[in-house]
Coordinates of C-alpha atoms and ligand atoms in Angstrom, one line a residue:
M118 CA -0.1 -0.3 -0.2
L119 CA 1.1 3.0 -0.6
L120 CA 1.1 6.3 2.1
P121 CA 0.3 9.6 1.4
S122 CA 3.7 11.2 1.4
L123 CA 3.5 14.0 3.7
L124 CA 2.1 10.7 6.2
A125 CA 5.7 9.7 5.4
I126 CA 7.9 11.7 6.2
A127 CA 5.8 12.6 9.6
M128 CA 6.0 8.8 10.5
S129 CA 10.1 8.6 9.6
V130 CA 10.3 11.9 11.9
S131 CA 8.9 10.3 14.4
H132 CA 11.3 7.7 15.1
A133 CA 14.2 10.2 14.9
G134 CA 13.1 12.0 17.8
P135 CA 11.0 14.4 19.1
S136 CA 8.5 14.8 16.3
A137 CA 5.7 17.4 17.3
K138 CA 6.8 20.2 14.7
A139 CA 8.0 17.4 12.1
P140 CA 4.7 17.8 9.7
A141 CA 4.2 21.8 10.5
L142 CA 8.2 21.3 8.7
A143 CA 7.3 18.9 5.9
Y144 CA 4.9 21.3 5.1
Q145 CA 7.3 24.3 4.8
Q146 CA 9.9 22.7 2.7
F147 CA 7.2 21.7 0.3
D148 CA 7.7 24.7 -2.7
P149 CA 5.2 25.0 -5.2
L150 CA 8.0 27.2 -7.4
H151 CA 11.2 25.3 -7.5
E152 CA 9.4 21.7 -8.1
S153 CA 12.1 18.9 -10.2
K154 CA 11.1 17.8 -13.8
D155 CA 10.5 14.6 -12.1
A156 CA 8.2 15.5 -9.7
K157 CA 6.1 17.7 -12.4
D158 CA 6.2 15.4 -15.1
A159 CA 4.3 13.1 -12.3
R160 CA 1.8 15.5 -11.9
M161 CA 1.3 16.6 -15.1
K162 CA 1.1 12.8 -16.1
W163 CA -2.7 12.2 -16.5
F164 CA -3.4 15.9 -18.2
R165 CA -0.6 14.9 -20.7
E166 CA -2.6 11.2 -21.7
A167 CA -6.0 13.1 -21.5
R168 CA -5.8 14.8 -25.1
F169 CA -9.5 15.6 -24.5
G170 CA -11.4 17.1 -21.8
M171 CA -15.2 18.7 -21.5
F172 CA -15.8 22.5 -20.8
I173 CA -19.0 23.6 -19.2
H174 CA -19.9 27.2 -19.1
W175 CA -23.2 27.0 -17.0
G176 CA -24.4 29.9 -14.4
L177 CA -27.3 32.7 -14.3
Y178 CA -26.3 33.3 -17.6
S179 CA -28.2 30.0 -18.6
V180 CA -31.6 32.2 -17.8
P181 CA -31.3 35.1 -20.5
A182 CA -29.5 33.0 -22.8
G183 CA -27.8 36.0 -24.8
A184 CA -31.1 38.3 -24.8
W185 CA -31.7 40.9 -22.6
Q186 CA -35.5 43.4 -22.4
G187 CA -36.2 41.7 -25.7
K188 CA -32.8 42.5 -27.5
D189 CA -30.4 39.3 -28.7
Y190 CA -26.8 40.2 -27.8
N191 CA -24.7 38.5 -30.9
N192 CA -21.7 36.2 -29.0
A193 CA -22.9 37.0 -25.2
G194 CA -23.8 34.2 -23.5
E195 CA -21.3 34.7 -20.4
W196 CA -20.8 37.9 -21.2
L197 CA -24.8 39.4 -21.7
Q198 CA -24.1 41.5 -18.6
Y199 CA -21.2 43.6 -19.6
S200 CA -22.7 43.4 -23.1
A201 CA -26.4 44.8 -22.5
Q202 CA -25.1 46.6 -19.7
I203 CA -26.5 45.3 -16.8
K204 CA -25.9 46.9 -13.1
P205 CA -26.0 44.5 -10.7
R206 CA -28.9 45.4 -9.1
D207 CA -30.6 44.6 -12.6
Y208 CA -29.0 40.9 -12.9
E209 CA -29.4 40.2 -9.3
P210 CA -33.1 38.3 -10.1
L211 CA -32.1 36.2 -12.3
Q212 CA -30.9 34.1 -9.0
Q213 CA -34.9 33.5 -8.0
Q214 CA -35.3 32.5 -11.0
F215 CA -32.8 30.0 -11.9
N216 CA -33.8 26.6 -11.1
P217 CA -32.4 23.5 -13.3
V218 CA -34.5 21.1 -12.1
N219 CA -33.5 18.6 -14.7
F220 CA -29.7 18.6 -13.5
D221 CA -28.9 15.4 -13.7
A222 CA -25.1 15.1 -13.2
E223 CA -24.3 11.2 -14.0
K224 CA -26.1 12.0 -17.6
W225 CA -23.6 14.9 -18.4
V226 CA -20.9 13.4 -17.2
K227 CA -21.8 9.9 -19.7
I228 CA -22.2 12.1 -22.3
A229 CA -18.1 13.6 -21.7
K230 CA -17.6 10.1 -21.2
N231 CA -19.1 8.3 -24.1
A232 CA -17.4 11.5 -26.1
G233 CA -13.8 10.4 -25.1
M234 CA -13.2 13.2 -23.1
K235 CA -10.7 12.4 -19.7
Y236 CA -11.8 15.3 -17.6
I237 CA -14.3 18.0 -16.9
V238 CA -13.8 21.4 -16.3
I239 CA -16.8 23.3 -15.3
T240 CA -17.2 27.6 -13.5
S241 CA -17.3 27.2 -10.3
K242 CA -17.8 31.2 -10.7
H243 CA -18.0 33.2 -14.4
H244 CA -16.8 36.8 -14.0
E245 CA -20.6 37.4 -13.3
G246 CA -19.3 36.5 -10.0
F247 CA -22.1 33.4 -8.7
G248 CA -20.9 30.9 -6.9
M249 CA -22.7 27.2 -8.7
W250 CA -22.3 26.0 -4.9
P251 CA -23.6 27.0 -1.9
S252 CA -21.1 28.9 -0.4
K253 CA -20.5 30.1 3.2
Q254 CA -18.7 33.3 1.9
S255 CA -21.3 35.2 0.2
T256 CA -25.4 34.7 -0.5
W257 CA -24.6 35.7 -4.2
N258 CA -24.4 31.9 -5.6
I259 CA -26.6 28.9 -5.6
G260 CA -26.9 27.4 -2.2
H261 CA -29.6 30.5 -1.9
T262 CA -31.6 29.7 -5.1
Q263 CA -34.8 27.8 -5.3
F264 CA -32.5 24.9 -6.6
H265 CA -31.3 23.1 -2.7
R266 CA -28.8 21.4 -4.5
D267 CA -24.8 21.7 -5.2
P268 CA -24.6 20.6 -8.4
L269 CA -20.4 20.4 -7.6
K270 CA -20.9 17.9 -5.8
E271 CA -22.8 15.4 -7.5
L272 CA -20.5 15.9 -10.0
A273 CA -18.0 15.1 -7.9
A274 CA -18.9 11.8 -7.7
A275 CA -20.4 10.9 -11.0
C276 CA -16.8 11.7 -12.1
K277 CA -15.2 10.0 -9.3
K278 CA -17.9 6.7 -10.3
E279 CA -16.6 7.0 -14.0
G280 CA -13.1 7.4 -13.8
L281 CA -13.4 11.6 -14.8
K282 CA -11.3 14.0 -13.3
L283 CA -12.9 17.2 -11.8
C284 CA -11.9 20.6 -12.6
F285 CA -12.9 24.2 -11.4
Y286 CA -13.2 27.3 -13.5
H287 CA -12.8 30.7 -11.6
S288 CA -12.9 33.7 -12.9
I289 CA -10.1 36.3 -10.7
M290 CA -12.5 39.1 -12.3
D291 CA -15.4 39.8 -10.8
W292 CA -18.7 41.9 -11.5
H293 CA -21.0 41.7 -8.7
N294 CA -18.7 41.7 -5.5
P295 CA -18.5 45.2 -4.4
D296 CA -14.6 44.9 -3.3
Y297 CA -13.1 43.9 -7.0
L298 CA -11.8 46.2 -8.9
P299 CA -12.0 48.2 -11.6
R300 CA -15.8 48.4 -12.3
K301 CA -17.0 48.9 -15.2
P302 CA -18.1 52.4 -15.9
W303 CA -22.5 51.4 -16.1
D304 CA -21.8 50.1 -12.4
D305 CA -22.8 53.0 -10.1
R306 CA -22.1 51.3 -6.8
P307 CA -20.6 53.3 -4.4
I308 CA -16.6 52.3 -4.2
Q309 CA -15.9 51.0 -0.8
T310 CA -12.3 50.5 1.4
P311 CA -10.4 48.3 1.5
N312 CA -11.3 46.9 -1.7
I313 CA -8.8 44.2 -3.6
D314 CA -7.4 43.1 -0.9
K315 CA -10.6 42.5 0.9
Y316 CA -11.8 41.2 -2.2
V317 CA -8.1 38.3 -2.9
D318 CA -9.2 37.5 1.1
Y319 CA -13.0 36.4 -0.7
M320 CA -11.6 35.1 -3.8
K321 CA -9.0 32.3 -1.7
A322 CA -11.7 32.0 0.8
Q323 CA -14.2 30.6 -1.6
L324 CA -11.3 28.8 -3.6
K325 CA -10.5 27.0 0.2
E326 CA -14.0 25.8 0.1
L327 CA -14.0 24.2 -3.5
L328 CA -10.4 22.6 -2.9
T329 CA -11.5 20.6 0.1
N330 CA -15.3 20.0 0.2
Y331 CA -14.9 18.1 -3.4
G332 CA -12.4 15.5 -3.6
P333 CA -9.0 15.8 -5.1
I334 CA -9.8 18.2 -8.0
G335 CA -7.9 17.8 -11.6
I336 CA -7.1 21.3 -12.5
L337 CA -8.4 25.0 -11.1
W338 CA -8.6 27.0 -15.1
F339 CA -8.2 30.6 -13.6
D340 CA -9.4 33.3 -16.2
G341 CA -10.0 37.0 -16.6
E342 CA -7.1 38.2 -14.9
W343 CA -5.9 41.0 -17.6
E344 CA -7.4 43.8 -15.4
D345 CA -5.3 45.8 -14.2
T346 CA -5.1 45.0 -10.2
W347 CA -4.9 41.8 -11.1
T348 CA -0.4 41.7 -10.7
H349 CA 2.4 39.0 -11.2
E350 CA 2.8 39.2 -7.3
R351 CA -0.6 38.5 -6.6
G352 CA -0.3 35.7 -9.4
V353 CA 2.4 33.5 -7.6
N354 CA 0.8 34.1 -4.6
L355 CA -2.6 32.3 -5.3
Y356 CA -0.7 30.0 -7.3
K357 CA 1.1 29.0 -4.0
Y358 CA -1.8 28.6 -2.5
I359 CA -3.3 26.4 -4.8
R360 CA -0.7 24.1 -4.6
T361 CA -0.5 24.4 -0.8
L362 CA -4.1 23.5 -0.7
Q363 CA -4.1 20.6 -3.2
P364 CA 0.1 19.9 -4.1
N365 CA -1.2 18.0 -7.0
I366 CA -3.4 19.8 -8.7
I367 CA -2.6 21.4 -11.7
V368 CA -2.7 25.3 -12.4
N369 CA -3.6 26.9 -15.9
N370 CA -1.5 30.0 -16.7
R371 CA -4.0 32.4 -16.3
V372 CA -3.1 32.5 -12.4
D373 CA -0.5 34.7 -13.8
T374 CA -0.2 37.8 -16.0
G375 CA 1.7 38.0 -18.8
R376 CA -0.8 35.4 -21.5
T377 CA 0.1 36.2 -24.8
N378 CA -2.2 35.9 -28.0
S379 CA -0.8 32.5 -28.3
G380 CA -1.9 31.6 -24.8
A381 CA 1.6 30.9 -23.6
S382 CA 3.7 32.7 -21.2
T383 CA 7.3 33.5 -20.5
S384 CA 8.8 31.7 -17.9
E385 CA 8.9 34.1 -15.4
N386 CA 5.1 33.6 -15.1
V387 CA 3.5 30.8 -12.7
G388 CA 1.3 28.3 -14.2
D389 CA 1.9 25.0 -15.2
Y390 CA 0.7 25.0 -19.1
G391 CA -0.7 27.2 -22.1
T392 CA -3.6 28.6 -22.9
P393 CA -4.8 29.4 -26.3
E394 CA -8.6 30.1 -26.9
Q395 CA -10.2 29.4 -30.2
S396 CA -7.6 28.9 -31.8
I397 CA -4.7 26.2 -32.5
P398 CA -1.3 27.4 -32.3
A399 CA 0.5 26.3 -36.2
N400 CA 3.4 24.6 -34.1
G401 CA 1.8 24.0 -31.1
I402 CA 3.5 25.8 -27.7
P403 CA 6.9 24.3 -28.2
G404 CA 8.8 23.1 -24.8
A405 CA 5.2 24.1 -22.6
D406 CA 2.2 21.8 -21.8
W407 CA -0.5 23.4 -22.9
E408 CA -4.7 23.4 -24.2
T409 CA -6.7 24.9 -26.6
C410 CA -10.3 25.5 -25.4
M411 CA -13.0 26.2 -27.8
T412 CA -16.6 26.6 -27.9
M413 CA -18.5 24.2 -30.3
N414 CA -21.0 27.4 -31.9
D415 CA -19.9 31.3 -30.8
T416 CA -20.3 31.0 -27.4
W417 CA -19.8 29.6 -24.0
G418 CA -22.8 29.9 -21.9
F419 CA -25.8 28.9 -23.9
H420 CA -26.9 31.1 -25.9
A421 CA -30.6 30.0 -27.2
T422 CA -29.9 31.5 -30.8
D423 CA -26.9 30.4 -31.4
H424 CA -27.1 27.5 -34.2
D425 CA -23.4 28.3 -35.6
W426 CA -22.6 24.5 -35.1
K427 CA -19.3 23.4 -35.9
S428 CA -19.1 20.2 -37.9
P429 CA -17.9 16.9 -36.6
E430 CA -15.6 16.6 -39.2
L431 CA -14.0 20.3 -37.7
L432 CA -14.4 18.8 -34.4
I433 CA -12.4 15.7 -34.9
R434 CA -10.0 17.0 -37.0
N435 CA -9.3 19.9 -34.5
L436 CA -9.0 17.1 -31.7
V437 CA -6.4 15.1 -34.0
D438 CA -4.3 18.1 -35.3
I439 CA -4.1 19.5 -31.8
A440 CA -2.8 16.4 -30.7
S441 CA -0.7 16.1 -33.7
K442 CA 1.3 19.2 -31.8
G443 CA 1.6 18.2 -28.0
G444 CA -1.5 19.9 -26.8
N445 CA -5.2 19.2 -25.2
Y446 CA -8.6 20.1 -26.1
L447 CA -11.2 21.3 -23.9
L448 CA -14.3 21.8 -26.3
N449 CA -17.0 23.5 -24.4
V450 CA -20.6 23.2 -24.1
G451 CA -23.0 25.5 -22.5
P452 CA -26.6 23.4 -20.4
T453 CA -29.4 25.9 -20.0
S454 CA -31.1 27.4 -17.0
L455 CA -32.8 23.4 -17.0
G456 CA -29.6 21.9 -16.8
E457 CA -29.7 20.4 -19.9
I458 CA -26.7 20.2 -22.6
P459 CA -27.9 21.6 -26.0
P460 CA -29.4 19.0 -28.4
G461 CA -26.7 19.9 -30.9
S462 CA -23.4 19.5 -28.4
V463 CA -25.2 16.4 -27.3
D464 CA -25.8 14.7 -31.5
R465 CA -22.1 16.6 -32.1
L466 CA -20.2 14.8 -29.0
A467 CA -21.9 11.0 -29.4
Q468 CA -19.8 11.7 -33.3
M469 CA -17.2 11.9 -31.9
G470 CA -17.2 9.0 -28.8
K471 CA -17.6 7.1 -32.7
W472 CA -14.4 8.1 -33.8
T473 CA -12.0 7.7 -30.0
K474 CA -14.0 4.6 -29.2
V475 CA -12.7 3.2 -32.6
N476 CA -9.7 5.2 -32.9
G477 CA -8.4 5.7 -29.2
E478 CA -5.0 4.1 -29.3
S479 CA -3.5 6.6 -31.7
L480 CA -4.9 9.8 -29.5
Y481 CA -4.5 9.1 -25.6
D482 CA -1.3 9.2 -24.2
S483 CA 0.3 9.8 -28.0
S484 CA 3.1 12.0 -28.8
P485 CA 3.2 14.8 -31.1
S486 CA 4.1 14.2 -34.9
P487 CA 7.8 14.2 -35.8
F488 CA 7.2 15.9 -39.0
P489 CA 8.6 19.1 -38.6
K490 CA 6.1 20.4 -41.6
Q491 CA 2.6 19.9 -42.5
L492 CA 2.2 17.2 -43.9
H493 CA -0.8 17.6 -46.9
W494 CA -2.6 14.6 -46.5
G495 CA -3.4 14.8 -43.0
R496 CA -1.7 14.2 -39.5
V497 CA 0.8 12.0 -37.6
T498 CA 0.9 11.1 -33.5
Q499 CA 2.9 8.3 -32.3
K500 CA 3.8 5.5 -29.7
P501 CA 7.4 3.8 -29.2
G502 CA 7.6 1.9 -32.4
K503 CA 4.4 3.4 -33.9
L504 CA 3.4 6.7 -36.4
Y505 CA -0.5 7.1 -36.5
L506 CA -1.3 8.3 -40.3
H507 CA -4.5 10.2 -39.5
V508 CA -5.6 10.0 -43.3
F509 CA -8.1 13.7 -44.0
D510 CA -7.9 13.7 -47.8
P511 CA -6.8 9.8 -49.1
T512 CA -6.6 11.6 -52.6
Q513 CA -3.4 13.1 -51.9
P514 CA -0.1 10.8 -51.7
I515 CA 0.3 9.5 -47.9
L516 CA 4.1 10.9 -48.3
L517 CA 5.9 10.6 -45.1
A518 CA 8.4 13.4 -46.3
G519 CA 11.7 12.7 -44.8
L520 CA 11.4 9.5 -42.5
K521 CA 14.2 7.8 -42.6
T522 CA 13.7 4.7 -40.4
P523 CA 12.7 1.9 -42.5
V524 CA 8.5 1.3 -42.1
K525 CA 7.8 -2.4 -40.9
R526 CA 4.4 -2.4 -42.0
V527 CA 0.6 -0.5 -42.7
F528 CA -2.2 -1.1 -41.2
E529 CA -5.2 0.0 -40.8
L530 CA -6.0 0.7 -37.0
A531 CA -9.6 -0.6 -37.4
N532 CA -9.0 -3.3 -39.0
P533 CA -5.2 -4.7 -39.5
K534 CA -6.0 -7.1 -41.7
V535 CA -5.7 -4.6 -44.7
T536 CA -2.3 -4.2 -44.9
F537 CA -0.6 -1.1 -47.6
E538 CA 2.5 -1.5 -49.5
I539 CA 5.2 1.4 -49.4
T540 CA 7.2 2.7 -52.1
P541 CA 10.1 4.5 -51.5
S542 CA 10.6 7.5 -52.9
D543 CA 13.2 10.7 -53.4
L544 CA 10.8 12.6 -51.0
G545 CA 10.5 10.0 -48.6
P546 CA 8.8 6.3 -48.1
V547 CA 5.0 6.5 -49.9
V548 CA 2.2 4.2 -49.0
N549 CA 0.4 2.7 -51.4
L550 CA -3.8 3.3 -50.8
N551 CA -3.9 1.2 -54.2
G552 CA -8.1 2.0 -54.3
T553 CA -8.3 1.0 -51.0
I554 CA -11.7 2.8 -49.9
L555 CA -10.2 3.7 -46.0
P556 CA -13.3 3.2 -43.5
D557 CA -13.6 6.8 -42.0
N558 CA -14.4 10.1 -44.4
I559 CA -13.1 12.0 -41.4
D560 CA -9.7 10.5 -40.5
S561 CA -8.9 7.0 -41.5
V562 CA -5.8 6.4 -39.0
L563 CA -3.4 4.0 -40.5
V564 CA -1.1 2.2 -38.3
A565 CA 3.3 2.5 -39.8
E566 CA 4.9 0.0 -37.1
I567 CA 8.3 1.9 -37.9
D568 CA 11.8 0.4 -36.4
G569 CA 13.1 2.3 -33.5
A570 CA 12.5 6.4 -32.9
P571 CA 11.6 8.1 -36.0
R572 CA 14.2 9.8 -37.7
V573 CA 12.9 12.1 -39.8
E574 CA 15.0 14.9 -42.2
T575 CA 13.5 18.5 -43.4
V576 CA 12.9 17.7 -47.3
M577 CA 14.4 20.6 -49.3
Q578 CA 11.8 22.2 -52.3
M579 CA 13.2 22.4 -56.1
S580 CA 12.5 24.5 -58.5
D581 CA 11.6 22.8 -61.8
A582 CA 13.6 22.4 -64.8
S583 CA 12.4 25.9 -65.9
G584 CA 13.7 27.2 -62.6
N585 CA 10.3 28.0 -61.3
I586 CA 9.1 27.6 -58.3
R587 CA 5.8 27.7 -56.4
L588 CA 6.0 28.1 -52.5
D589 CA 2.7 27.2 -51.2
G590 CA 1.6 28.8 -47.8
I591 CA 1.0 24.5 -46.2
D592 CA 4.7 24.3 -46.9
G593 CA 5.8 27.5 -44.7
E594 CA 7.2 27.3 -41.3
V595 CA 5.5 29.7 -39.6
H596 CA 6.4 32.0 -36.9
G597 CA 4.6 33.9 -34.2
D598 CA 1.8 34.3 -32.8
T599 CA -1.2 33.6 -34.0
L600 CA -0.5 33.5 -38.2
A601 CA -1.3 29.4 -39.3
Y602 CA -2.7 27.8 -42.1
E603 CA -6.6 27.2 -42.6
P604 CA -7.4 24.0 -44.9
A605 CA -10.6 26.4 -45.4
H606 CA -8.8 29.2 -47.6
A607 CA -6.2 26.5 -48.8
A608 CA -3.7 29.6 -47.4
L609 CA -2.3 31.1 -44.3
G610 CA -4.3 33.1 -42.3
F611 CA -5.3 34.9 -38.6
W612 CA -2.5 37.4 -39.8
T613 CA -3.2 39.4 -36.7
N614 CA 0.2 39.8 -34.7
A615 CA 2.6 42.3 -36.3
G616 CA 6.4 40.3 -35.5
D617 CA 4.2 36.8 -37.3
S618 CA 5.9 35.4 -40.6
V619 CA 6.2 32.4 -42.7
S620 CA 9.7 30.8 -44.5
W621 CA 10.5 29.1 -47.0
K622 CA 13.6 26.4 -47.3
F623 CA 14.4 25.9 -50.9
R624 CA 17.1 25.2 -53.4
L625 CA 17.3 27.2 -56.6
T626 CA 18.7 25.3 -59.5
K627 CA 19.0 28.4 -61.5
G628 CA 20.0 31.7 -60.8
G629 CA 18.9 34.3 -63.1
E630 CA 16.1 37.3 -62.6
Y631 CA 13.0 36.3 -60.8
N632 CA 9.6 37.7 -60.8
L633 CA 7.7 37.6 -57.6
T634 CA 3.8 37.1 -57.7
L635 CA 1.8 35.9 -54.4
Q636 CA -1.7 35.2 -54.0
V637 CA -3.3 37.3 -51.8
A638 CA -7.1 37.6 -50.4
C639 CA -8.2 40.6 -48.1
Q640 CA -11.1 41.6 -47.1
P641 CA -11.6 45.5 -48.4
D642 CA -11.6 46.6 -44.5
T643 CA -8.8 45.8 -43.6
A644 CA -6.2 46.2 -46.9
G645 CA -3.9 48.9 -46.7
G646 CA -1.0 46.6 -44.5
T647 CA 2.1 46.2 -45.6
F648 CA 4.9 43.4 -45.9
E649 CA 8.2 42.8 -46.3
V650 CA 9.6 39.9 -49.1
M651 CA 13.3 39.1 -47.9
I652 CA 15.7 36.8 -49.8
G653 CA 18.9 36.1 -49.6
S654 CA 19.3 39.7 -48.8
Q655 CA 17.6 41.3 -51.1
T656 CA 14.0 42.8 -49.3
V657 CA 11.1 44.2 -51.2
T658 CA 8.1 45.4 -50.2
S659 CA 4.6 45.9 -51.1
T660 CA 0.8 46.7 -50.1
V661 CA -2.2 44.1 -49.2
P662 CA -4.4 44.9 -52.1
A663 CA -8.1 45.1 -51.4
T664 CA -10.5 41.8 -52.8
K665 CA -13.9 40.8 -52.4
D666 CA -13.5 38.7 -49.5
W667 CA -10.8 36.8 -47.1
N668 CA -11.5 33.9 -50.1
T669 CA -11.2 35.7 -53.7
F670 CA -7.7 35.6 -53.7
V671 CA -5.7 37.8 -56.5
K672 CA -2.1 37.8 -57.9
L673 CA -0.5 40.2 -56.8
D674 CA 3.4 41.7 -58.6
L675 CA 6.0 42.5 -56.8
P676 CA 9.7 44.3 -58.1
A677 CA 11.8 41.5 -59.7
I678 CA 14.5 40.5 -57.7
T679 CA 17.6 39.2 -59.3
I680 CA 18.9 36.1 -57.9
P681 CA 22.8 36.1 -59.2
S682 CA 23.7 31.6 -58.7
S683 CA 21.9 28.7 -58.4
G684 CA 21.9 27.4 -54.2
D685 CA 19.8 26.7 -51.2
Y686 CA 17.3 29.8 -50.3
T687 CA 15.0 31.1 -47.6
L688 CA 11.9 33.2 -48.7
T689 CA 10.5 34.9 -45.6
V690 CA 7.2 37.6 -45.7
R691 CA 6.9 39.0 -42.5
A692 CA 4.3 42.0 -41.8
S693 CA 5.0 45.2 -41.2
K694 CA 1.7 46.8 -40.5
L695 CA -1.0 45.4 -40.2
G696 CA -4.9 46.7 -41.7
A697 CA -7.4 47.2 -39.2
Q698 CA -8.1 43.6 -38.8
A699 CA -5.1 41.2 -39.9
L700 CA -2.8 41.5 -42.5
M701 CA -4.0 39.5 -45.1
N702 CA -4.5 36.1 -46.2
L703 CA -1.7 34.1 -48.2
R704 CA -2.0 31.3 -50.3
S705 CA 1.7 31.8 -52.4
V706 CA 4.6 33.1 -53.5
T707 CA 5.8 31.8 -56.9
L708 CA 9.5 33.1 -58.7
T709 CA 9.1 32.7 -62.3
R710 CA 12.4 32.9 -63.8
K711 CA 12.4 36.2 -66.7
Ligands
H79_273 O1 -14.9 31.9 -20.4 C1 -14.9 32.2 -21.9 C2 -15.1 33.6 -22.1 O2 -16.2 33.5 -21.1 C3 -13.5 34.2 -21.3 N1 -13.0 32.9 -21.7 C4 -13.1 31.8 -22.1 C5 -12.7 30.4 -21.8 C6 -13.1 35.2 -22.2 N2 -12.7 36.3 -21.8 N3 -12.6 37.0 -22.5 N4 -13.1 36.6 -23.9 C7 -13.2 35.9 -23.9 C8 -12.9 37.1 -25.1 C9 -14.0 38.6 -24.8 C10 -14.1 38.9 -26.0 C11 -15.0 40.2 -26.0 FE1 -17.6 40.5 -25.8 C12 -15.7 41.0 -26.6 C13 -16.2 40.4 -24.6 C14 -17.2 41.6 -25.2 C15 -16.7 42.1 -26.7 C16 -17.8 38.7 -26.8 C17 -18.7 38.9 -27.9 C18 -18.2 38.2 -25.6 C19 -19.1 39.7 -25.6 C20 -19.2 40.1 -27.1

């Protein structure tokens, strides 16, 4: 039997002599800010294996469901109080209207489990400040409603029964507690003293309830950390406090300040992992654990008229794309005020479950793709001795670009009797589908058994016989925060960060004078941004033209350049000044020899 470590220390010390102070000493020695790599690896193990979790945004905002006084607020579910500028006293009556009689914790947990999710992160408190458990620290919580139950307790029991980790989302920003500052402009309550320090005491007392009465909690998921009353020092203090209450808990990086657009933080910041929101970073977050959180429609909290659901195809491919980059997918549902997960979410999760049941081996506890570049046909995950080839597009050649490790055998994960031949090529081994119809239109997984650890060399693209070359967005190396390849546009997009750039390494077989042509799209209101194209020591600059919309591409000719000799080159496109929303969508760069 394993002893809890504190008890083990206390016991071993008690043999050594006077023991009254021993447990306190062991407690003081625990320093969450100086954790060994092994200890962190052990603490993060379940998270790294899990790959897929359920986010639940549930609060009083499920009652108005995105509308206030007859007006519909687009994209505002849990943000309705902000969007409709509702004063706390006008928001408060929602507490007596909230009565989620159909809430069934077992049902929710089974929906998550059947989808293949391994953990649940539920809002214990969102920005509205309302506690979803009967807290003793105020009356602004579910304990003071008609609903005389504790949904978090019931979820804790159901998660324990079904083997899922229960986690809490807790907003630092609070639009109800009068001690929280800064105030929203329409909130006319008098400001009292003391305020923010008193608020932090209140928040800590609430968190202590959550970390004492609900068993082991997987993650404390902070949010609302961006207002200037929240400081790095407060973040470090809160992180230590949480880890002291539950030493094995995982805390996301929003406990501290310093989060960037991509969801990453610097090494000076505390927090155990990065939190990209509504986006998948092109290269993951190298060197860090991370989790993309995303809505299934356009809102987090239930919104009665938001029917903009993502397709099961996109949801499954997002899950696989994220896993191939070493991250987790935290996919949101927004239950109704009656306590029901909307059918649109339930249906999609059931479809994801069909996929994870058959293909789970390629997902859970897998490692990211060993290929440095995007593969045109799909994604790759791996386990020792095995590459999992996630085929999104079987019409493309299944080229394992640059793979040097011998491939022993390739077969269908769902039906290992179906095997495939492998043909070598200059660019790497190719899996021959030979007309086989693959079993899954969304993602058919093939297993490639390999002889040892995967070794992959970067494959250099070469100019053709005339000396021309087209560099496609999908093949570019993306550097920066938000820029990413968007399959829907067959182009690079989300170019919303001025510093972001893309580069291609390639071999030119002939020197000479080259015309430089880009294929670009840019919505008219955003046109006019400027960018640089650098090749060797030469730089040309240009301005982004307006096109009909983000998906209408035009050819943009840049001044010709002279490249005196053949050889290996890097071409980089970098934003210098963004347009109103972004730089542009970039499909390709072509060099045509004059
Ligand atoms: O909890 C979820 C969101 O409520 C929260 N983080 C995730 C996990 C979040 N905080 N900030 N944001 C999301 C982005 C803010 C978007 C806003 Fe708006 C733009 C707030 C007001 C304008 C979206 C559109 C919400 C209301 C209108």
